[in-house]
């Protein structure tokens, strides 16, 4: 190749570089510009001379600088997208191919071929941003959001769904059928909802979690297309807490109605009752008739119920005092001596120390233990043992326990205990435990019931000790 041809070729390259909208530049090892093609002016607002001996990295956006620097020092061709600060102060996106210049296996510098890709990158960045925004919204939405196939298999589920189904990873749900989390009894209903496209109306469902926890939910299905397939968008709202609150409200309402009713009835009944009882006793004195005996015992029962109702309905204002729970328990057990003997029940009492004081009302507290001991004896129709104990804990609580080895209570019944009129006994009133609960609560205490069918029942009551620093009991 002669010089003339060489010159000609050089001229071609030169004019290409001159008029191209691509920017060419050479850099020393530390990033300083050593050559800049004229495109720098229309592209960046800088004349080539202005850029000479300035450092490329100083023009990059702070968030992109590290990425750019790292790439400049690799020994291979690399293409990088980064933001370059123009002379006017705004940034443009450049797509730059870096070509290292090595001598004896050491980088001496590099050249750059840069193109303005602001238009494309901005849309892409915006799309990414939007996608991220939607992703955040969907993932952290308070309801479970997902996509299921027409046959009910999960394709997608958000983070909230993991919590609802009690799993650690989404993979534990994706691919599975929603029927895996439905109680068999609800299969038909769920299937109908899906197959009959019952998406117009949301429906309620109980989620069967693999850890045994139940969740009450409302499900809404919206037909949608996902990757060309007919699918459902599924929205699940967790109603468990709401249901619980409703239940409590319902219970409270029931309680207040009971209270009002009780007040009315008790007042109306009490006076005639006293009269009837008095006359029956008189009659019995004159004529010792068996029927009168029965009548008297039934009248006593009515009297019991009426006084229970009165405790419930009209919590009389009362004076509190320092009560020795140990002594009170001993006295109460004494009351039951003959009744226990009659039913072949042995009551063992184990009371640790004498300093078992709480602040409260002795009569009401006695009522608690009377009700509980009565229940314990009634739970052992063929006789048995009752252990009564009281201790003071280091955290200043008085703990009393009443343990019987009677018939026990099925687990599913335990939540019902303490509801008014919940009784399994033919002659029961179902008010005993409710009154206990009420009195214990008013003394700042708590009651726990543990029970196993055919093994027995343990009733644990905790009271704050006298002067334990806790707020004194509010007695209504
Ligand atoms: P009642 O004794 O009038 O039935 P309670 O409120 O005292 O009403 O008790 C409610 C129910 O709780 C009882 O009917 C019984 O089924 C159950 N129960 C309470 N205590 C015991 C116990 N110690 N052992 C077994 N069941 C019990
Ligand atoms: Mg009872």
XYZ file of C-alpha atoms and ligand atoms in Angstrom, residues 370-372 374-376 378 423 425 428-433, ligand 2:
16
model
C -67.737 -22.398 95.964
C -68.707 -22.497 92.290
C -65.471 -24.206 91.296
C -69.174 -27.527 93.248
C -68.262 -28.118 89.603
C -65.370 -30.354 90.609
C -70.245 -32.674 90.151
C -74.311 -26.138 80.884
C -75.865 -30.749 83.365
C -77.200 -26.890 85.650
C -77.697 -23.153 85.306
C -74.576 -22.474 83.281
C -73.957 -19.363 85.324
C -71.290 -20.591 87.736
C -68.205 -20.108 85.584
Mg -71.441 -24.989 88.249
